[in-house]
Coordinates of C-alpha atoms in Angstrom, one line a residue:
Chain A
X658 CA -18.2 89.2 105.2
X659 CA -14.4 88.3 104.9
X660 CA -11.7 86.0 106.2
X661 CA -9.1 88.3 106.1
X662 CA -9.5 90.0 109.8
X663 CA -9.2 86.2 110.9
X664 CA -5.8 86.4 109.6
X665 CA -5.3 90.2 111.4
X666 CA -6.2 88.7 114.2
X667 CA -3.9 85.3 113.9
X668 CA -0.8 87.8 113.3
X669 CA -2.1 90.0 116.1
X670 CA -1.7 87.2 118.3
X671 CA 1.4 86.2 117.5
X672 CA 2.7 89.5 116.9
X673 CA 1.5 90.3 120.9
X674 CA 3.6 87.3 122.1
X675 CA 6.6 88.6 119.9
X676 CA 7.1 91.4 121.5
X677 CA 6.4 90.6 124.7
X678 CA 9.5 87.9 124.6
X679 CA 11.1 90.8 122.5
X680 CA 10.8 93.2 125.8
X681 CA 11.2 90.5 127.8
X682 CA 14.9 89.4 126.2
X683 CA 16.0 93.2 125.9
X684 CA 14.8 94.0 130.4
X685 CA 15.2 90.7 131.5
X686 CA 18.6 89.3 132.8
X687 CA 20.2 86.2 131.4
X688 CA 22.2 83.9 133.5
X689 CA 21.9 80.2 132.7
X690 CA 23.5 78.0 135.3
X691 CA 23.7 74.3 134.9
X692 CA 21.4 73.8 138.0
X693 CA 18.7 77.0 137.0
X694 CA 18.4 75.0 134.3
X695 CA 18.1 71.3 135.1
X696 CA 14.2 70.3 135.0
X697 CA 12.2 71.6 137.9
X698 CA 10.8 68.3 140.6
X699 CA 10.6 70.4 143.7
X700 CA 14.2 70.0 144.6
X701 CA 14.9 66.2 144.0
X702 CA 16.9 65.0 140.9
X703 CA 14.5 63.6 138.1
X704 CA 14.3 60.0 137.8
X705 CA 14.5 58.7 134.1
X706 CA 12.8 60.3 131.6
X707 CA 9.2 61.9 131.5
X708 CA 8.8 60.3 128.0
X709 CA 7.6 57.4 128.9
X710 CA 4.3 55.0 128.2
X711 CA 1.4 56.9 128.7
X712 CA -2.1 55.3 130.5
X713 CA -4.4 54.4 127.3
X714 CA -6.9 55.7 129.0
X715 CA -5.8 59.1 127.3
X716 CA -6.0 56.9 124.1
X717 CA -9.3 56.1 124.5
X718 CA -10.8 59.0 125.4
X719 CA -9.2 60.4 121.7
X720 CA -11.2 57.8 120.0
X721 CA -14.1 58.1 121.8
X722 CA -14.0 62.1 121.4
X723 CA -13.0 61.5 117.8
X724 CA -16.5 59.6 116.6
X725 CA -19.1 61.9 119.2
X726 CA -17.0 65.3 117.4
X727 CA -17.6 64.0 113.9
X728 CA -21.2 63.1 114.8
X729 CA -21.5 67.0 116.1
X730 CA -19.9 67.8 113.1
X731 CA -22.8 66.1 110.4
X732 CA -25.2 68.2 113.5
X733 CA -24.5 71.6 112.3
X734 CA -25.1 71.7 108.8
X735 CA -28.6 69.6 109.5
X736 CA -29.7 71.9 112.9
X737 CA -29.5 75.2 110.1
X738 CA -31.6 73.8 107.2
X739 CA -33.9 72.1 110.2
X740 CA -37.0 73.8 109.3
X741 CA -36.6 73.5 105.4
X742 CA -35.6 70.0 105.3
X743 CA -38.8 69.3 107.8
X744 CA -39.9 65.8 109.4
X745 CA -38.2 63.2 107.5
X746 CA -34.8 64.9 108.4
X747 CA -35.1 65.0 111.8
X748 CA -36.1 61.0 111.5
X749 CA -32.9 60.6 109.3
X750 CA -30.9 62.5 112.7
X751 CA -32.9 60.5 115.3
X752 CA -31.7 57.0 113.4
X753 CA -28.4 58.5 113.4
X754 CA -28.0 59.4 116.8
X755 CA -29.9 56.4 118.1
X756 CA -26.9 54.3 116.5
X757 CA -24.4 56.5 117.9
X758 CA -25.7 56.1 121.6
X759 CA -25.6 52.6 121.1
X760 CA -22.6 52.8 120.7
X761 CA -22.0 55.1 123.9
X762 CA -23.9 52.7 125.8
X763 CA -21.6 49.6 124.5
X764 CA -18.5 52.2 125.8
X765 CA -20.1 52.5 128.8
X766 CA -21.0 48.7 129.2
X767 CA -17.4 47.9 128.7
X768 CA -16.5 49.9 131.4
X769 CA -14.4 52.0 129.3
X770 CA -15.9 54.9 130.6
X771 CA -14.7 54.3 133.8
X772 CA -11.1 56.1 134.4
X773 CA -9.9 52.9 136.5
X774 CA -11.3 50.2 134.5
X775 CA -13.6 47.4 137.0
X776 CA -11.8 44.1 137.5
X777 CA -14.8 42.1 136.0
X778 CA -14.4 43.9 132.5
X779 CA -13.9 41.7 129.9
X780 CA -10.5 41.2 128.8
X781 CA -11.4 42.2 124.8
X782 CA -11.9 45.8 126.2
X783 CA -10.3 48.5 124.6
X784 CA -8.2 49.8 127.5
X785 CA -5.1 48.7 128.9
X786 CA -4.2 48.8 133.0
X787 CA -0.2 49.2 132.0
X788 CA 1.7 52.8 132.3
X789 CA 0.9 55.4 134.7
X790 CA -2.0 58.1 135.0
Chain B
X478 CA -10.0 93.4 100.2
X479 CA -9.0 97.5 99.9
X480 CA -6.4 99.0 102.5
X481 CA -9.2 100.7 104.5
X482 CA -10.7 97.2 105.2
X483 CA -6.9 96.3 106.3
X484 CA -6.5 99.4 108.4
X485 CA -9.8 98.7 110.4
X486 CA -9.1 94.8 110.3
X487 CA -5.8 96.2 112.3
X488 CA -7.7 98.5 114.7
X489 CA -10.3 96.0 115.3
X490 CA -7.4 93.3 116.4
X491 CA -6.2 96.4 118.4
X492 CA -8.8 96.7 120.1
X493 CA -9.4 93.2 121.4
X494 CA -5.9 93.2 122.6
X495 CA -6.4 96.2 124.7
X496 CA -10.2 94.9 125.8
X497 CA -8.2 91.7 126.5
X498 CA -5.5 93.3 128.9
X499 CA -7.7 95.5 130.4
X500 CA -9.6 92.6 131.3
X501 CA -7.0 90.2 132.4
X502 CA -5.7 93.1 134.3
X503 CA -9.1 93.2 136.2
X504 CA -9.9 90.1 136.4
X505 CA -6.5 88.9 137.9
X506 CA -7.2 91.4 140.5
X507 CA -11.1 90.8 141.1
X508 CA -10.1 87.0 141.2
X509 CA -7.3 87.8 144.3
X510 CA -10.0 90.3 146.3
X511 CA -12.9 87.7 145.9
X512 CA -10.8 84.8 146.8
X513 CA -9.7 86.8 150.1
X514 CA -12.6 87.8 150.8
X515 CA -14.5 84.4 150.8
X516 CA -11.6 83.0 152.5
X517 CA -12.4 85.7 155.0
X518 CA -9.3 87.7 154.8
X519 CA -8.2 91.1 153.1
X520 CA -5.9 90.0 149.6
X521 CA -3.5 92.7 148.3
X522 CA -3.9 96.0 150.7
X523 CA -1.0 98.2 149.4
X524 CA -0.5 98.4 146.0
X525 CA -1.7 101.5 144.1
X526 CA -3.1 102.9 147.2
X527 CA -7.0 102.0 146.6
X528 CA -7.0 98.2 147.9
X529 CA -4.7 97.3 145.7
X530 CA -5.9 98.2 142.6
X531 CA -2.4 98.3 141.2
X532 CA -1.4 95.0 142.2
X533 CA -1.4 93.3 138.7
X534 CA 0.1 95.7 136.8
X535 CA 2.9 95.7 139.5
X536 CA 3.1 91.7 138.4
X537 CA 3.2 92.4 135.0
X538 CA 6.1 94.5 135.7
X539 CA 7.6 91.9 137.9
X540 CA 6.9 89.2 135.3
X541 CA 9.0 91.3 132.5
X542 CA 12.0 91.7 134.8
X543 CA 12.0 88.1 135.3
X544 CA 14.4 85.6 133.3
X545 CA 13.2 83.3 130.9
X546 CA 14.7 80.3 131.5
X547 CA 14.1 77.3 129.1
X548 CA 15.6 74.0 130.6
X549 CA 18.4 72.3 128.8
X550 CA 15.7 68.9 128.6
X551 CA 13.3 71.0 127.3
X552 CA 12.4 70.2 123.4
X553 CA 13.9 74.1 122.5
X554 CA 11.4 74.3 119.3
X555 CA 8.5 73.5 120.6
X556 CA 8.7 74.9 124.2
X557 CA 9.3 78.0 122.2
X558 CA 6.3 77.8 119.7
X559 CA 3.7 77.1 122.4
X560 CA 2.8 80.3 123.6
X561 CA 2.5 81.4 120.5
X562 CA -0.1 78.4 119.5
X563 CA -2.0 78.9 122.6
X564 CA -2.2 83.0 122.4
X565 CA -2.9 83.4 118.7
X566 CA -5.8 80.6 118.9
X567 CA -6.9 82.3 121.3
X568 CA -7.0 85.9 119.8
X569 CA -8.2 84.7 116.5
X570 CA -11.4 83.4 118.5
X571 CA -12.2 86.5 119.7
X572 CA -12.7 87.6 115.9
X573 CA -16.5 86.7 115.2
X574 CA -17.2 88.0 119.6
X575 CA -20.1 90.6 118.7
X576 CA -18.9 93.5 121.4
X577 CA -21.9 95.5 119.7
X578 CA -24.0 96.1 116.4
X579 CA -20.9 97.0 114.6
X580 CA -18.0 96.3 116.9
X581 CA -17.2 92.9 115.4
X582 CA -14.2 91.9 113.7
X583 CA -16.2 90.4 110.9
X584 CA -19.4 88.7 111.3
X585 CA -18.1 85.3 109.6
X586 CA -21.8 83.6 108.3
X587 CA -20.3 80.3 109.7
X588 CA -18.9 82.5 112.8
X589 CA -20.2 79.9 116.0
X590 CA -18.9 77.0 114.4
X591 CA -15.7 79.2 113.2
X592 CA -15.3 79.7 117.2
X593 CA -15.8 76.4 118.3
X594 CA -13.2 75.0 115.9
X595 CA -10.6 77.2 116.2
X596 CA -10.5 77.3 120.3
X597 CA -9.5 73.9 120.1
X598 CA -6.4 74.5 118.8
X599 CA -5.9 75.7 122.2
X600 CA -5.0 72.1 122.9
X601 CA -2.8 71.6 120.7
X602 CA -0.6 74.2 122.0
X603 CA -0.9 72.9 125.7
X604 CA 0.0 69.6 124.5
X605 CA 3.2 71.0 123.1
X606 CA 3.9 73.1 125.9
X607 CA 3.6 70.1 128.3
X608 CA 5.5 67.6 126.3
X609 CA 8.6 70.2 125.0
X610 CA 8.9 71.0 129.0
X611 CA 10.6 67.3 129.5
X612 CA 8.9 67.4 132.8
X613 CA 6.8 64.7 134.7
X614 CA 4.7 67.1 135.7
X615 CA 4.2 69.4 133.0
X616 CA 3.4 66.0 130.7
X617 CA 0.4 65.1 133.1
X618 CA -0.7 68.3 133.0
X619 CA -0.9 68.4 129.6
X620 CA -2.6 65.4 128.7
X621 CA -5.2 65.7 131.6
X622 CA -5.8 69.5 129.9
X623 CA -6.1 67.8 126.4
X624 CA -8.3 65.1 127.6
X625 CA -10.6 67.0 129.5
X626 CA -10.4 70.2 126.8
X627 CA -11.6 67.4 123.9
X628 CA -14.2 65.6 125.9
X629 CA -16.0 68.8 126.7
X630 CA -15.8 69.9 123.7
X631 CA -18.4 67.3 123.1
X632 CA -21.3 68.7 125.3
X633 CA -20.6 72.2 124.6
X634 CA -20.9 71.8 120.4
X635 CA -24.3 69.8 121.6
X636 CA -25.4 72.5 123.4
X637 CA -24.6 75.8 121.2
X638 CA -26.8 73.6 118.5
X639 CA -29.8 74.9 120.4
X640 CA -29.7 78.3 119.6
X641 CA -28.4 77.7 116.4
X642 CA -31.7 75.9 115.4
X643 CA -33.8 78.2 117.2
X644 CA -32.6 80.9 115.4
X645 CA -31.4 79.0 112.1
X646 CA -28.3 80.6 111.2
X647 CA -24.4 80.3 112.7
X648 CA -23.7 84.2 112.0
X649 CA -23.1 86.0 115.7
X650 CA -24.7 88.7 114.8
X651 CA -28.0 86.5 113.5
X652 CA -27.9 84.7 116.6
X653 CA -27.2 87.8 118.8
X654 CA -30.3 89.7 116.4
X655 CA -32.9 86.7 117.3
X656 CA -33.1 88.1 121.3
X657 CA -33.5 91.4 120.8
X658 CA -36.2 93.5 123.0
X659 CA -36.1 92.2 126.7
X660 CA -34.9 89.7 128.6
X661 CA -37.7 87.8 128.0
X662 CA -36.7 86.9 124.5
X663 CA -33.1 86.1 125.3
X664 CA -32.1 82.7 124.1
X665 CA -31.8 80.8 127.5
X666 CA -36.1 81.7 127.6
X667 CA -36.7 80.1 124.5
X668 CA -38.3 76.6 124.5
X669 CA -38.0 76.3 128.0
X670 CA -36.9 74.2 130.1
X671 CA -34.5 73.0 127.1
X672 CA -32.6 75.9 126.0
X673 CA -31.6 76.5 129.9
X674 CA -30.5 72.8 129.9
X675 CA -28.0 74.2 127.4
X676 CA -26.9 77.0 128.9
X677 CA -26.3 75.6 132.0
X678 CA -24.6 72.2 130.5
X679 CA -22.4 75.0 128.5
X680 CA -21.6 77.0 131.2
X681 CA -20.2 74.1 133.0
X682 CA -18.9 72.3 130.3
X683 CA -16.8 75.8 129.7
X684 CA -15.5 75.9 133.1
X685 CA -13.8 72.7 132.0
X686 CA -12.9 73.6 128.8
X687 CA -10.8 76.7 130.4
X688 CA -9.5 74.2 133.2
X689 CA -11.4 76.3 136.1
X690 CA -12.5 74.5 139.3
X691 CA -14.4 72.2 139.7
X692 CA -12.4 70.8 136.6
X693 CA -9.2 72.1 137.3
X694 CA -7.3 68.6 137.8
X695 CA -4.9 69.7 135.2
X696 CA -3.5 72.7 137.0
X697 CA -3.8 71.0 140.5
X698 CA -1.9 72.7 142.8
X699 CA -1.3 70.6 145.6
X700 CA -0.6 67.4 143.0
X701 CA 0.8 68.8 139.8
X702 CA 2.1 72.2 140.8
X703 CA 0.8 74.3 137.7
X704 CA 0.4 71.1 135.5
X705 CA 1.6 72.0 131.8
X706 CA 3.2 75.6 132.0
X707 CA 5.1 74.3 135.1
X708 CA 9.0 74.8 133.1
X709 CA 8.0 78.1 132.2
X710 CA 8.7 81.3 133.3
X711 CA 9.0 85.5 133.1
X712 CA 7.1 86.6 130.0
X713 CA 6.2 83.5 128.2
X714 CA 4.3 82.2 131.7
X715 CA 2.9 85.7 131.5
X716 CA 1.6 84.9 127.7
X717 CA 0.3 81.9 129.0
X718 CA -1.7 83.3 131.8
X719 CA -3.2 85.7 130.1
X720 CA -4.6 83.4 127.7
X721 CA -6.3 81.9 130.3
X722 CA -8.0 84.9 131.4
X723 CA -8.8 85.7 127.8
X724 CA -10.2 82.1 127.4
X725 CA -12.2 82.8 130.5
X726 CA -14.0 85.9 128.9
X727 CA -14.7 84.4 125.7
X728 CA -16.6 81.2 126.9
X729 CA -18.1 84.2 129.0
X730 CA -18.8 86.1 126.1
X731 CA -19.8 82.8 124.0
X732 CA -22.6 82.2 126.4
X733 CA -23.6 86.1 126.6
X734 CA -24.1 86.0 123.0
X735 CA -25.7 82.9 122.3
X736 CA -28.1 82.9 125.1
X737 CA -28.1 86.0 127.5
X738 CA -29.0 88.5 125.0
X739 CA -25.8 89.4 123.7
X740 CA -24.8 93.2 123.2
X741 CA -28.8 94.0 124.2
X742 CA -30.1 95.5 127.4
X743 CA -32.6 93.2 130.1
X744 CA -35.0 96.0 128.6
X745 CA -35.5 98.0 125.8
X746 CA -35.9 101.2 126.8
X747 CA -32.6 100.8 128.0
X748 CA -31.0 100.5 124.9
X749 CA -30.1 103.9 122.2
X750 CA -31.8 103.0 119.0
X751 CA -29.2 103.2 116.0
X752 CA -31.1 105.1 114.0
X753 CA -30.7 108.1 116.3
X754 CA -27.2 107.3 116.8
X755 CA -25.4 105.2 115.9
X756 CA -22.0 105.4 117.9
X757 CA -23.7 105.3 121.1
X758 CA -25.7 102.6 120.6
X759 CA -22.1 101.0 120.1
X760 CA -21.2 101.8 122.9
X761 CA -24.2 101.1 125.6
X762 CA -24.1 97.6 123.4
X763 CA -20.9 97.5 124.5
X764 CA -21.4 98.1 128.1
X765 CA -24.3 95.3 128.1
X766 CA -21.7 92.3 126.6
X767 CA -18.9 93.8 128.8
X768 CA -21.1 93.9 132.1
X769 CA -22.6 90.9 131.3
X770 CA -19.6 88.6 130.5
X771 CA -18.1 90.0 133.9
X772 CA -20.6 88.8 135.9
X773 CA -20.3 85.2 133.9
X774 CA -16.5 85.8 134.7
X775 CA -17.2 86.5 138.8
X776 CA -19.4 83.4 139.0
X777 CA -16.5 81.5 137.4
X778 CA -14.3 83.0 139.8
X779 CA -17.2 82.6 142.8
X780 CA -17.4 79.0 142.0
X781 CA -13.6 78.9 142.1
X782 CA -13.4 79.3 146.1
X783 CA -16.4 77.4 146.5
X784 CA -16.4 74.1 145.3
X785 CA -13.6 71.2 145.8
X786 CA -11.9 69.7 142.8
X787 CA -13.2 67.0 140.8
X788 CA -11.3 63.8 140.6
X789 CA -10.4 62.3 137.3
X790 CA -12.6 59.6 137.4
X791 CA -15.9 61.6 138.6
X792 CA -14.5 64.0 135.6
X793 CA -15.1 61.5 132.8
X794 CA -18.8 60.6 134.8
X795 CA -19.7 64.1 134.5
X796 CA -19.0 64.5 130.5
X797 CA -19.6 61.0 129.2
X798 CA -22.5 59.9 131.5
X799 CA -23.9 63.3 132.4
X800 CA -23.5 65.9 129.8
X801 CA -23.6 63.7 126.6
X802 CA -26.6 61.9 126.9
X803 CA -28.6 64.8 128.4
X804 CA -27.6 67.0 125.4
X805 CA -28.4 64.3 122.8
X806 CA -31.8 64.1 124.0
X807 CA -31.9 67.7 124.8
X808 CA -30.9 68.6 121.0
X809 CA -33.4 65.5 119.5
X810 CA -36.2 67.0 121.6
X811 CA -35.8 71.1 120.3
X812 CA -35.4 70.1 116.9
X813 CA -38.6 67.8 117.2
X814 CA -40.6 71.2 118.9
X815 CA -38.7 72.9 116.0
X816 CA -40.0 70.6 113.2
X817 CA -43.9 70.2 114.8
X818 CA -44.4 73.8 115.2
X819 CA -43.2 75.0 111.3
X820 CA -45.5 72.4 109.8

C-alpha cells in the first residue's frame, strides 16, 4: 500500500491533456479573427457581462451540501469500527443524525428546498428571489 | 518507493489511459448506434465499413485538426487550466478501480473514501471552465453542474456506506473480496431489501453526478447549448469529453465493485482459480469488471433516449426530499441489523 501511483496517475492525467494540446497546436491551424473570437450567443452580440449576481439559490444549496457532507464525513470512520464499537455507538449516530434531519426538516419547512421559493415563506428565510437562475 | 515500483506505477497509469480510450472510443460509438436505433433510424452507416465502427476515431481525427480558439473574454489562465483539473481528477480516480486481483493501481486501505473525495474535484474544474469562458451560458452551465454534482454527492456517500459496513473495511479490494463465489453473495444481495436501496439510490444518484439524463439540465441542449464547455473547442473540447465518458465508466465501475461482485463471475465455476494461474485469472477478472461496467454504461446510455429531462426544481425534490432521507434511514437501519446480529 502506497500513495505514490496516486501521484503517477495525477501526472498521467495531466501529462495526457499536455500532449494532446501539444498535437493539437503543432496539426491544428491558427487564425484568430476579431469575430472567431468574440464570445459565442448563437449569433447575437452579448449583452453586458455574464459576471453578474448569481440566484442564492446556488448559495444555499453550498451550505446545505456543506453540513449533510461533513455529517457523511464523521459516517465513515464510525460505519468501519461499527461492529467493535457495538450498541452504544450506533445510539451516539442515531442522536446525531436525528439532529441533523431536524435540521433538514426545518430546510425543508422554510421552503428552502424549493428551487422557486413559495410566496407564503417567511421573510427571515435564507434565500433571496433577486438575480437570475 | 524503488524504481520498479515507479516503472509499474507508470505502466499501470498506462494502462488506464489506453482502457480509458478504448472505452470512450466504444462507448461514443455504442452511445450514437443505440440512440439511432431507439429513435428508429440507422446512426453512422459508412465509416470503417462495418456500421460504422470507425466513426469516432474519424472524430478524434476531426477534433485534432480543429483550431483551438480561446475567446478574447475568456479568463486565459483558467480557461486554460480546466481541462487539465477535470481530466487529471478524473484519471487519479481511476487509481484504487480493482480491474482484477492484481490489476489495481494500488489498493489504497482508505481507497472508497480516496474515490469519493477526489472525483469531486471534478467540480471544481467545471466551475472554472464555465466561469473563465465569460459566457452566459457556459456560467449556468457550470453552476447548475456544481450544484447538482455537490448535492448528489450527498446520497451517493450515504449509500456506498452500506457496503462499507457490511464488509467493514474501505480497501477496494476488501470490499470487492467480501462477494466472492456467486452472484448470490454479491453486495446488492446482502441485507436485502436495504443494500439494493443503495445500489439503486447510487446508480441514480451517479447518473447525476456525471450530468447524464434524466439529470442532464446542465448540458441542456435545447436551453444551454453544451452548458459549461460551450467556449471550447478542437482538442481541449475533446479532453473534456472524454472525461465524461471516463466519468461514466468509473461510477460504472464504482457500482460494479461495491455491489455487483466486482472482478468476480455470476458463478464460480466460471472463474480460473489463482493458484493455478495466476495471469489468467487476471484476465477473466478482467473480462467480468469490463463486461459488467458496460452493461452499467448501456443502461446509462438506454436511459439516455428514454426518459425526458428533469427540471431544476423536481432536481433538488429528487436529492433533498427523495434520496437523503431514504438513505439516512436506509444507513441507521443496516447498521442497527449490523449491531443486533454481532452481539
Amino acid at each position: 500500500m502506497s500513495f505514490a501511483p496516486v501521484l503517477v496517475f495525477f501526472l498521467g492525467g495531466i501529462g495526457l491533456v499536455a500532449a494532446a494540446l501539444i498535437a493539437a497546436w503543432v496539426i491544428a491551424p491558427s487564425n484568430p479573427g476579431k469575430l472567431k473570437n468574440s464570445t459565442y450567443e448563437c449569433g447575437e452580440e452579448p449583452v453586458g457581462s455574464p459576471w453578474v449576481r448569481f440566484n442564492t439559490r446556488f448559495y444555499v444549496v453550498a451550505l446545505i451540501f456543506l453540513v449533510f457532507d461533513v455529517e457523511v464525513l464523521f459516517l465513515y470512520p464510525w460505519a468501519i469500527n461499527l461492529r467493535q464499537l457495538g450498541m452504544y455507538a450506533w445510539v451516539d449516530m442515531a442522536v446525531f443524525i436525528l439532529i441533523l434531519a431536524v435540521g433538514l426538516a426545518y430546510v425543508w419547512g422554510k421552503g428552502d428546498l424549493e428551487w422557486i421559493r413559495p410566496k407564503h415563506a417567511s421573510a427571515g428565510s435564507v434565500g433571496g428571489k433577486d438575480g437570475i437562475n | 518507493m524503488t524504481w520498479l515500483d515507479l516503472l509499474i506505477a507508470v505502466a499501470c497509469v498506462a494502462g488506464v489511459l489506453g482502457f480509458i480510450s478504448v472505452v470512450a472510443l466504444v462507448a461514443i460509438w455504442t452511445e450514437r448506434k443505440i440512440s439511432a436505433h431507439i429513435h428508429d433510424r440507422l446512426g453512422p452507416m459508412e465509416t470503417g465499413g462495418f456500421h460504422g465502427w470507425a466513426q469516432t476515431i474519424a472524430d478524434m481525427v476531426k477534433l485534432l485538426q480543429k483550431e483551438d480558439i480561446i475567446p478574447d473574454a475568456a479568463d486565459k489562465p483558467l480557461f486554460k487550466l480546466a481541462p487539465y483539473i477535470v481530466l487529471s481528477a478524473t484519471i487519479a480516480s481511476f487509481v484504487v478501480l480493482p480491474f482484477g486481483a492484481h490489476l489495481i493501481g494500488t489498493d489504497l486501505n482508505i481507497g472508497i473514501y480516496y474515490l469519493v473525495a477526489i472525483s469531486s474535484l471534478e467540480v471544481a474544474g467545471i466551475l472554472m471552465a464555465g466561469w473563465a469562458s465569460n459566457n452566459k451560458w457556459a456560467l449556468f452551465g457550470g453552476m447548475r453542474s456544481a450544484s447538482q454534482m455537490i448535492s448528489f454527492e450527498i446520497p451517493i456517500g450515504l449509500s456506498l456506506l452500506i457496503p462499507i459496513m457490511i464488509v467493514g473495511s474501505l480497501s477496494m479490494q476488501d470490499l470487492v473480496g467480501a462477494q466472492a463465489g456467486g452472484f448470490w453473495n454479491w453486495g446488492v444481495f446482502s441485507h436485502l431489501p436495504f443494500a439494493m436501496i443503495a445500489f439503486i439510490v447510487y446508480f441514480w444518484a451517479s447518473l447525476a453526478e456525471v450530468n447524464r439524463t434524466p439529470f442532464d439540465l446542465p448540458e441542456g441542449e435545447s436551453e444551454l447549448v453544451a452548458g459549461f464547455h460551450v467556449e471550447y473547442s478542437g482538442m481541449r473540447f475533446a479532453m473534456f469529453f472524454l472525461a465524461e465518458f471516463a466519468n461514466m465508466f468509473l461510477v460504472a465501475g464504482v457500482a460494479v465493485a461495491l455491489f455487483l461482485g466486482g472482478w468476480h463471475a455470476p458463478f464460480s465455476f466460471l472463474e480460473i482459480s489463482a493458484e493455478s494461474n495466476v495471469i489468467l485469472h487476471n484476465l477473466v477478472g478482467f473480462f467480468w469488471f469490463a463486461s459488467k461496467g458496460m452493461v452499467l454504461l448501456f443502461i446509462q446510455q438506454w436511459l439516455r433516449w428514454t426518459l425526458p429531462r428533469l427540471r431544476v426544481d423536481q432536481l433538488m425534490h429528487v436529492c433533498w426530499k427523495i434520496f437523503l432521507p431514504f438513505s439516512f434511514v436506509n444507513v441507521l437501519i443496516v447498521s442497527l441489523w449490523i449491531v443486533l446480529t454481532q452481539s
